[in-house]
Short mmCIF file of N, CA, C and O in Angstrom, two decimals:
data_model
loop_
_atom_site.label_atom_id
_atom_site.label_comp_id
_atom_site.label_asym_id
_atom_site.label_seq_id
_atom_site.Cartn_x
_atom_site.Cartn_y
_atom_site.Cartn_z
N UNK A 1306 148.52 15.79 78.33
CA UNK A 1306 148.94 15.22 79.60
C UNK A 1306 149.14 16.30 80.65
O UNK A 1306 148.98 16.02 81.82
N UNK A 1307 149.56 17.47 80.24
CA UNK A 1307 149.82 18.54 81.20
C UNK A 1307 151.28 18.59 81.55
O UNK A 1307 152.16 18.34 80.74
N UNK A 1308 151.57 18.89 82.81
CA UNK A 1308 152.95 18.95 83.27
C UNK A 1308 153.63 20.27 82.97
O UNK A 1308 154.85 20.37 83.05
N UNK A 1309 152.87 21.30 82.63
CA UNK A 1309 153.46 22.62 82.39
C UNK A 1309 152.62 23.66 83.13
O UNK A 1309 151.49 23.40 83.52
N UNK A 1310 153.21 24.84 83.33
CA UNK A 1310 152.51 25.90 84.05
C UNK A 1310 151.24 26.30 83.29
O UNK A 1310 151.28 26.53 82.09
N UNK A 1311 150.14 26.37 83.97
CA UNK A 1311 148.86 26.75 83.38
C UNK A 1311 148.15 25.62 82.67
O UNK A 1311 147.14 25.83 82.01
N UNK A 1312 148.66 24.39 82.79
CA UNK A 1312 148.09 23.25 82.08
C UNK A 1312 146.64 23.02 82.46
O UNK A 1312 145.80 22.74 81.58
N UNK A 1313 146.30 23.17 83.72
CA UNK A 1313 144.93 22.91 84.17
C UNK A 1313 143.94 23.84 83.46
O UNK A 1313 142.91 23.40 82.96
N UNK A 1314 144.27 25.12 83.38
CA UNK A 1314 143.38 26.09 82.75
C UNK A 1314 143.34 25.90 81.23
O UNK A 1314 142.26 25.86 80.63
N UNK A 1315 144.49 25.77 80.60
CA UNK A 1315 144.55 25.65 79.14
C UNK A 1315 143.88 24.37 78.66
O UNK A 1315 143.07 24.39 77.73
N UNK A 1316 144.19 23.25 79.29
CA UNK A 1316 143.57 21.98 78.89
C UNK A 1316 142.07 21.99 79.17
O UNK A 1316 141.30 21.43 78.41
N UNK A 1317 141.67 22.68 80.24
CA UNK A 1317 140.24 22.82 80.54
C UNK A 1317 139.51 23.62 79.47
O UNK A 1317 138.39 23.31 79.10
N UNK A 1318 140.16 24.67 78.95
CA UNK A 1318 139.55 25.46 77.88
C UNK A 1318 139.48 24.67 76.58
O UNK A 1318 138.51 24.77 75.84
N UNK A 1319 140.51 23.88 76.29
CA UNK A 1319 140.50 23.05 75.09
C UNK A 1319 139.38 22.01 75.18
O UNK A 1319 138.66 21.76 74.21
N UNK A 1320 139.21 21.41 76.35
CA UNK A 1320 138.17 20.40 76.56
C UNK A 1320 136.80 21.02 76.83
O UNK A 1320 135.82 20.29 77.01
N UNK A 1321 136.74 22.35 76.91
CA UNK A 1321 135.52 23.12 77.16
C UNK A 1321 134.91 22.87 78.54
O UNK A 1321 133.71 23.05 78.73
N UNK A 1322 135.73 22.45 79.50
CA UNK A 1322 135.24 22.30 80.86
C UNK A 1322 135.45 23.59 81.65
O UNK A 1322 134.80 23.79 82.67
N UNK A 1323 136.34 24.47 81.19
CA UNK A 1323 136.57 25.78 81.80
C UNK A 1323 136.16 26.83 80.76
O UNK A 1323 136.70 26.84 79.65
N UNK A 1324 135.21 27.71 81.06
CA UNK A 1324 134.76 28.68 80.06
C UNK A 1324 135.82 29.75 79.77
O UNK A 1324 136.58 30.14 80.65
N UNK A 1325 135.86 30.20 78.52
CA UNK A 1325 136.74 31.30 78.13
C UNK A 1325 135.97 32.58 78.43
O UNK A 1325 134.86 32.77 77.94
N UNK A 1326 136.56 33.46 79.23
CA UNK A 1326 135.86 34.67 79.65
C UNK A 1326 136.27 35.90 78.85
O UNK A 1326 135.53 36.87 78.79
N UNK A 1327 137.48 35.88 78.25
CA UNK A 1327 137.96 37.03 77.48
C UNK A 1327 138.43 36.56 76.11
O UNK A 1327 138.93 35.45 75.97
N UNK A 1328 138.30 37.45 75.13
CA UNK A 1328 138.74 37.16 73.77
C UNK A 1328 139.63 38.30 73.27
O UNK A 1328 139.36 39.47 73.54
N UNK A 1329 140.67 37.94 72.51
CA UNK A 1329 141.56 38.94 71.92
C UNK A 1329 140.92 39.46 70.65
O UNK A 1329 140.45 38.67 69.83
N UNK A 1330 140.89 40.78 70.47
CA UNK A 1330 140.26 41.39 69.31
C UNK A 1330 141.12 42.51 68.76
O UNK A 1330 141.97 43.07 69.45
N UNK A 1331 140.87 42.85 67.51
CA UNK A 1331 141.45 44.03 66.90
C UNK A 1331 140.40 45.12 66.88
O UNK A 1331 139.20 44.84 66.82
N UNK A 1332 140.85 46.37 66.95
CA UNK A 1332 139.92 47.50 66.95
C UNK A 1332 140.39 48.52 65.93
O UNK A 1332 141.56 48.92 65.93
N UNK A 1333 139.49 48.92 65.03
CA UNK A 1333 139.77 49.97 64.05
C UNK A 1333 138.72 51.06 64.21
O UNK A 1333 137.83 50.96 65.05
N UNK A 1334 138.80 52.08 63.37
CA UNK A 1334 137.82 53.16 63.40
C UNK A 1334 138.07 54.16 64.51
O UNK A 1334 137.19 54.96 64.83
N UNK A 1335 139.27 54.14 65.08
CA UNK A 1335 139.61 55.05 66.17
C UNK A 1335 139.98 56.42 65.63
O UNK A 1335 140.51 56.54 64.52
N UNK A 1336 139.73 57.45 66.41
CA UNK A 1336 140.12 58.81 66.03
C UNK A 1336 141.58 59.08 66.36
O UNK A 1336 142.25 59.83 65.67
N UNK A 1337 142.07 58.46 67.44
CA UNK A 1337 143.46 58.61 67.87
C UNK A 1337 143.95 57.25 68.37
O UNK A 1337 143.15 56.43 68.80
N UNK A 1338 145.26 57.00 68.31
CA UNK A 1338 145.78 55.71 68.78
C UNK A 1338 145.50 55.51 70.27
O UNK A 1338 145.74 56.39 71.08
N UNK A 1339 144.96 54.35 70.60
CA UNK A 1339 144.72 53.99 72.00
C UNK A 1339 145.95 53.28 72.53
O UNK A 1339 146.52 52.43 71.84
N UNK A 1340 146.36 53.59 73.71
CA UNK A 1340 147.55 52.98 74.32
C UNK A 1340 147.12 51.89 75.29
O UNK A 1340 145.95 51.73 75.60
N UNK A 1341 148.12 51.15 75.80
CA UNK A 1341 147.81 50.05 76.71
C UNK A 1341 147.07 50.55 77.95
O UNK A 1341 147.26 51.66 78.40
N UNK A 1342 146.18 49.70 78.43
CA UNK A 1342 145.33 49.91 79.61
C UNK A 1342 144.18 50.89 79.37
O UNK A 1342 143.47 51.23 80.30
N UNK A 1343 143.97 51.32 78.12
CA UNK A 1343 142.80 52.15 77.82
C UNK A 1343 141.56 51.26 77.92
O UNK A 1343 141.58 50.10 77.52
N UNK A 1344 140.49 51.80 78.46
CA UNK A 1344 139.26 51.02 78.65
C UNK A 1344 138.51 50.85 77.33
O UNK A 1344 138.46 51.77 76.51
N UNK A 1345 137.94 49.67 77.15
CA UNK A 1345 137.06 49.41 76.02
C UNK A 1345 135.66 49.30 76.61
O UNK A 1345 135.42 48.53 77.53
N UNK A 1346 134.74 50.10 76.07
CA UNK A 1346 133.37 50.16 76.57
C UNK A 1346 132.41 49.64 75.51
O UNK A 1346 132.65 49.78 74.30
N UNK A 1347 131.30 49.07 75.96
CA UNK A 1347 130.25 48.66 75.02
C UNK A 1347 129.55 49.91 74.52
O UNK A 1347 129.80 51.02 74.99
N UNK A 1348 128.66 49.74 73.57
CA UNK A 1348 127.89 50.88 73.04
C UNK A 1348 127.06 51.52 74.15
O UNK A 1348 126.75 52.71 74.10
N UNK A 1349 126.72 50.74 75.20
CA UNK A 1349 125.93 51.26 76.32
C UNK A 1349 126.79 51.94 77.38
O UNK A 1349 126.26 52.51 78.32
N UNK A 1350 128.12 51.86 77.26
CA UNK A 1350 129.02 52.48 78.23
C UNK A 1350 129.54 51.55 79.31
O UNK A 1350 130.24 51.98 80.21
N UNK A 1351 129.21 50.25 79.22
CA UNK A 1351 129.69 49.27 80.20
C UNK A 1351 131.14 48.89 79.86
O UNK A 1351 131.46 48.66 78.69
N UNK A 1352 132.00 48.82 80.88
CA UNK A 1352 133.39 48.42 80.64
C UNK A 1352 133.41 46.93 80.29
O UNK A 1352 132.97 46.09 81.07
N UNK A 1353 133.93 46.62 79.09
CA UNK A 1353 133.97 45.23 78.64
C UNK A 1353 135.38 44.72 78.40
O UNK A 1353 135.56 43.54 78.12
N UNK A 1354 136.37 45.60 78.51
CA UNK A 1354 137.73 45.14 78.26
C UNK A 1354 138.77 46.23 78.38
O UNK A 1354 138.49 47.32 78.87
N UNK A 1355 139.96 45.89 77.89
CA UNK A 1355 141.11 46.77 78.01
C UNK A 1355 142.03 46.60 76.80
O UNK A 1355 142.22 45.50 76.30
N UNK A 1356 142.58 47.71 76.34
CA UNK A 1356 143.53 47.70 75.22
C UNK A 1356 144.87 47.17 75.72
O UNK A 1356 145.31 47.53 76.81
N UNK A 1357 145.50 46.31 74.94
CA UNK A 1357 146.84 45.82 75.29
C UNK A 1357 147.91 46.57 74.52
O UNK A 1357 149.03 46.72 75.01
N UNK A 1358 147.61 47.00 73.29
CA UNK A 1358 148.55 47.80 72.51
C UNK A 1358 147.81 48.53 71.41
O UNK A 1358 146.76 48.10 70.95
N UNK A 1359 148.36 49.67 71.00
CA UNK A 1359 147.75 50.44 69.94
C UNK A 1359 148.76 51.39 69.34
O UNK A 1359 149.71 51.81 70.01
N UNK A 1360 148.57 51.73 68.07
CA UNK A 1360 149.48 52.62 67.38
C UNK A 1360 148.82 53.13 66.11
O UNK A 1360 147.70 52.75 65.78
N UNK A 1361 149.53 53.98 65.39
CA UNK A 1361 149.08 54.43 64.08
C UNK A 1361 149.71 53.51 63.04
O UNK A 1361 150.92 53.28 63.06
N UNK A 1362 148.91 52.96 62.15
CA UNK A 1362 149.41 52.05 61.12
C UNK A 1362 149.76 52.82 59.86
O UNK A 1362 148.87 53.33 59.17
N UNK A 1363 151.06 52.90 59.51
CA UNK A 1363 151.41 53.59 58.27
C UNK A 1363 150.95 52.81 57.03
O UNK A 1363 150.67 53.41 56.00
N UNK A 1364 150.83 51.50 57.14
CA UNK A 1364 150.38 50.69 55.99
C UNK A 1364 148.92 50.96 55.66
O UNK A 1364 148.53 51.01 54.49
N UNK A 1365 148.09 51.10 56.68
CA UNK A 1365 146.67 51.32 56.48
C UNK A 1365 146.27 52.79 56.59
O UNK A 1365 145.16 53.16 56.22
N UNK A 1366 147.15 53.61 57.15
CA UNK A 1366 146.89 55.04 57.27
C UNK A 1366 145.85 55.39 58.31
O UNK A 1366 145.14 56.38 58.17
N UNK A 1367 145.75 54.57 59.37
CA UNK A 1367 144.77 54.85 60.42
C UNK A 1367 145.22 54.23 61.73
O UNK A 1367 146.04 53.31 61.75
N UNK A 1368 144.67 54.70 62.86
CA UNK A 1368 145.01 54.11 64.16
C UNK A 1368 144.39 52.72 64.32
O UNK A 1368 143.28 52.47 63.84
N UNK A 1369 145.12 51.83 64.98
CA UNK A 1369 144.68 50.47 65.27
C UNK A 1369 144.95 50.17 66.73
O UNK A 1369 145.82 50.76 67.34
N UNK A 1370 144.24 49.19 67.26
CA UNK A 1370 144.50 48.74 68.63
C UNK A 1370 144.15 47.26 68.73
O UNK A 1370 143.43 46.72 67.89
N UNK A 1371 144.71 46.63 69.74
CA UNK A 1371 144.43 45.24 70.04
C UNK A 1371 144.16 45.17 71.53
O UNK A 1371 144.77 45.88 72.32
N UNK A 1372 143.23 44.32 71.93
CA UNK A 1372 142.91 44.20 73.34
C UNK A 1372 142.09 42.97 73.63
O UNK A 1372 141.86 42.13 72.76
N UNK A 1373 141.66 42.88 74.87
CA UNK A 1373 140.82 41.77 75.32
C UNK A 1373 139.46 42.32 75.73
O UNK A 1373 139.38 43.33 76.43
N UNK A 1374 138.40 41.63 75.29
CA UNK A 1374 137.03 41.99 75.68
C UNK A 1374 136.32 40.76 76.23
O UNK A 1374 136.75 39.63 76.00
N UNK A 1375 135.23 41.00 76.93
CA UNK A 1375 134.42 39.90 77.45
C UNK A 1375 133.91 39.06 76.29
O UNK A 1375 133.57 39.60 75.23
N UNK A 1376 133.85 37.76 76.49
CA UNK A 1376 133.30 36.87 75.47
C UNK A 1376 131.88 37.32 75.15
O UNK A 1376 131.12 37.69 76.04
N UNK A 1377 131.54 37.32 73.89
CA UNK A 1377 130.24 37.79 73.45
C UNK A 1377 130.31 39.14 72.77
O UNK A 1377 129.44 39.50 71.99
N UNK A 1378 131.35 39.91 73.06
CA UNK A 1378 131.55 41.21 72.42
C UNK A 1378 132.63 41.13 71.35
O UNK A 1378 133.06 42.16 70.83
N UNK A 1379 133.08 39.93 71.00
CA UNK A 1379 134.22 39.76 70.10
C UNK A 1379 133.85 39.59 68.64
O UNK A 1379 134.70 39.39 67.81
N UNK A 1380 132.59 39.69 68.29
CA UNK A 1380 132.18 39.50 66.90
C UNK A 1380 132.61 40.69 66.04
O UNK A 1380 132.43 41.85 66.43
N UNK A 1381 133.18 40.40 64.86
CA UNK A 1381 133.62 41.45 63.94
C UNK A 1381 132.43 42.34 63.58
O UNK A 1381 131.34 41.85 63.29
N UNK A 1382 132.65 43.65 63.62
CA UNK A 1382 131.60 44.61 63.32
C UNK A 1382 130.92 45.19 64.54
O UNK A 1382 130.13 46.13 64.41
N UNK A 1383 131.20 44.65 65.72
CA UNK A 1383 130.61 45.16 66.95
C UNK A 1383 131.14 46.56 67.23
O UNK A 1383 132.35 46.78 67.25
N UNK A 1384 130.26 47.51 67.45
CA UNK A 1384 130.67 48.88 67.74
C UNK A 1384 130.97 49.01 69.22
O UNK A 1384 130.19 48.56 70.07
N UNK A 1385 132.10 49.63 69.52
CA UNK A 1385 132.54 49.85 70.90
C UNK A 1385 132.99 51.30 71.04
O UNK A 1385 133.04 52.05 70.07
N UNK A 1386 133.32 51.65 72.26
CA UNK A 1386 133.92 52.94 72.55
C UNK A 1386 135.25 52.68 73.25
O UNK A 1386 135.34 51.76 74.07
N UNK A 1387 136.26 53.47 72.92
CA UNK A 1387 137.58 53.32 73.53
C UNK A 1387 137.94 54.64 74.18
O UNK A 1387 137.85 55.70 73.55
N UNK A 1388 138.33 54.60 75.45
CA UNK A 1388 138.67 55.81 76.19
C UNK A 1388 140.12 56.18 75.89
O UNK A 1388 141.05 55.46 76.26
N UNK A 1389 140.30 57.30 75.18
CA UNK A 1389 141.62 57.81 74.83
C UNK A 1389 141.74 59.21 75.41
O UNK A 1389 140.91 60.07 75.11
N UNK A 1390 142.74 59.43 76.25
CA UNK A 1390 142.97 60.72 76.90
C UNK A 1390 141.73 61.24 77.64
O UNK A 1390 141.37 62.40 77.57
N UNK A 1391 141.03 60.32 78.30
CA UNK A 1391 139.88 60.69 79.12
C UNK A 1391 138.57 60.86 78.38
O UNK A 1391 137.55 61.15 78.99
N UNK A 1392 138.57 60.67 77.05
CA UNK A 1392 137.34 60.83 76.28
C UNK A 1392 137.04 59.53 75.53
O UNK A 1392 137.92 58.94 74.93
N UNK A 1393 135.78 59.11 75.57
CA UNK A 1393 135.37 57.91 74.85
C UNK A 1393 135.13 58.25 73.39
O UNK A 1393 134.43 59.20 73.07
N UNK A 1394 135.75 57.47 72.52
CA UNK A 1394 135.59 57.66 71.08
C UNK A 1394 135.16 56.35 70.43
O UNK A 1394 135.27 55.28 71.02
N UNK A 1395 134.67 56.43 69.20
CA UNK A 1395 134.15 55.24 68.54
C UNK A 1395 135.25 54.27 68.10
O UNK A 1395 136.39 54.67 67.85
N UNK A 1396 134.89 53.01 68.00
CA UNK A 1396 135.77 51.97 67.49
C UNK A 1396 134.92 50.80 67.02
O UNK A 1396 133.74 50.70 67.36
N UNK A 1397 135.51 49.93 66.22
CA UNK A 1397 134.81 48.76 65.69
C UNK A 1397 135.69 47.54 65.85
O UNK A 1397 136.87 47.56 65.52
N UNK A 1398 135.12 46.46 66.38
CA UNK A 1398 135.85 45.20 66.52
C UNK A 1398 136.11 44.66 65.11
O UNK A 1398 135.21 44.62 64.27
N UNK A 1399 137.36 44.24 64.87
CA UNK A 1399 137.79 43.80 63.55
C UNK A 1399 138.55 42.49 63.65
O UNK A 1399 139.20 42.21 64.66
N UNK A 1400 138.46 41.67 62.60
CA UNK A 1400 139.25 40.44 62.55
C UNK A 1400 140.73 40.78 62.43
O UNK A 1400 141.10 41.81 61.86
N UNK A 1401 141.56 39.91 62.94
CA UNK A 1401 143.00 40.07 62.79
C UNK A 1401 143.53 38.91 61.97
O UNK A 1401 142.91 37.85 61.96
N UNK A 1402 144.62 39.05 61.28
CA UNK A 1402 145.50 40.22 61.23
C UNK A 1402 144.86 41.36 60.45
O UNK A 1402 143.99 41.15 59.60
N UNK A 1403 145.30 42.57 60.76
CA UNK A 1403 144.75 43.75 60.12
C UNK A 1403 145.12 43.79 58.64
O UNK A 1403 144.34 44.22 57.81
N UNK A 1404 146.34 43.35 58.31
CA UNK A 1404 146.82 43.30 56.93
C UNK A 1404 147.11 41.84 56.60
O UNK A 1404 147.88 41.20 57.28
N UNK A 1405 146.46 41.34 55.56
CA UNK A 1405 146.67 39.94 55.17
C UNK A 1405 148.09 39.76 54.61
O UNK A 1405 148.68 40.69 54.05
N UNK A 1406 148.61 38.57 54.76
CA UNK A 1406 149.94 38.23 54.24
C UNK A 1406 149.96 38.40 52.73
O UNK A 1406 149.02 37.98 52.05
N UNK A 1407 151.04 38.96 52.22
CA UNK A 1407 151.17 39.20 50.79
C UNK A 1407 152.27 38.38 50.14
O UNK A 1407 152.68 38.65 49.02
N UNK A 1408 152.77 37.38 50.84
CA UNK A 1408 153.84 36.58 50.28
C UNK A 1408 153.30 35.27 49.70
O UNK A 1408 152.20 34.85 50.01
N UNK A 1409 154.08 34.67 48.84
CA UNK A 1409 153.67 33.45 48.14
C UNK A 1409 153.91 32.24 49.00
O UNK A 1409 154.99 32.08 49.57
N UNK A 1410 152.90 31.39 49.12
CA UNK A 1410 153.04 30.12 49.83
C UNK A 1410 152.94 29.00 48.80
O UNK A 1410 151.91 28.85 48.16
N UNK A 1411 154.01 28.22 48.61
CA UNK A 1411 153.94 27.13 47.62
C UNK A 1411 153.00 26.03 48.03
O UNK A 1411 152.63 25.82 49.11
#
């Protein structure tokens, strides 16, 4: 029915009358942790998105990041470049969550 802030856009996306332009993705394979607002580039060097958060994962022992990319670049396994401290480094789009739940569900 709507009646809430953003209802027009959200209901339009659910009904597929408004296209989704960005997708949330996980990124692994980084050399260093990417911080918020770091650029995500395609393999060709085109800016396709931005990191929203990133850190070093002690559970996995490697840097991880999460961000938004243009629709079409969100497939798991897509190679990207992430600009960290002014230098573009390799990264790979990954499914989330990064670590699967390990608790028992009855």
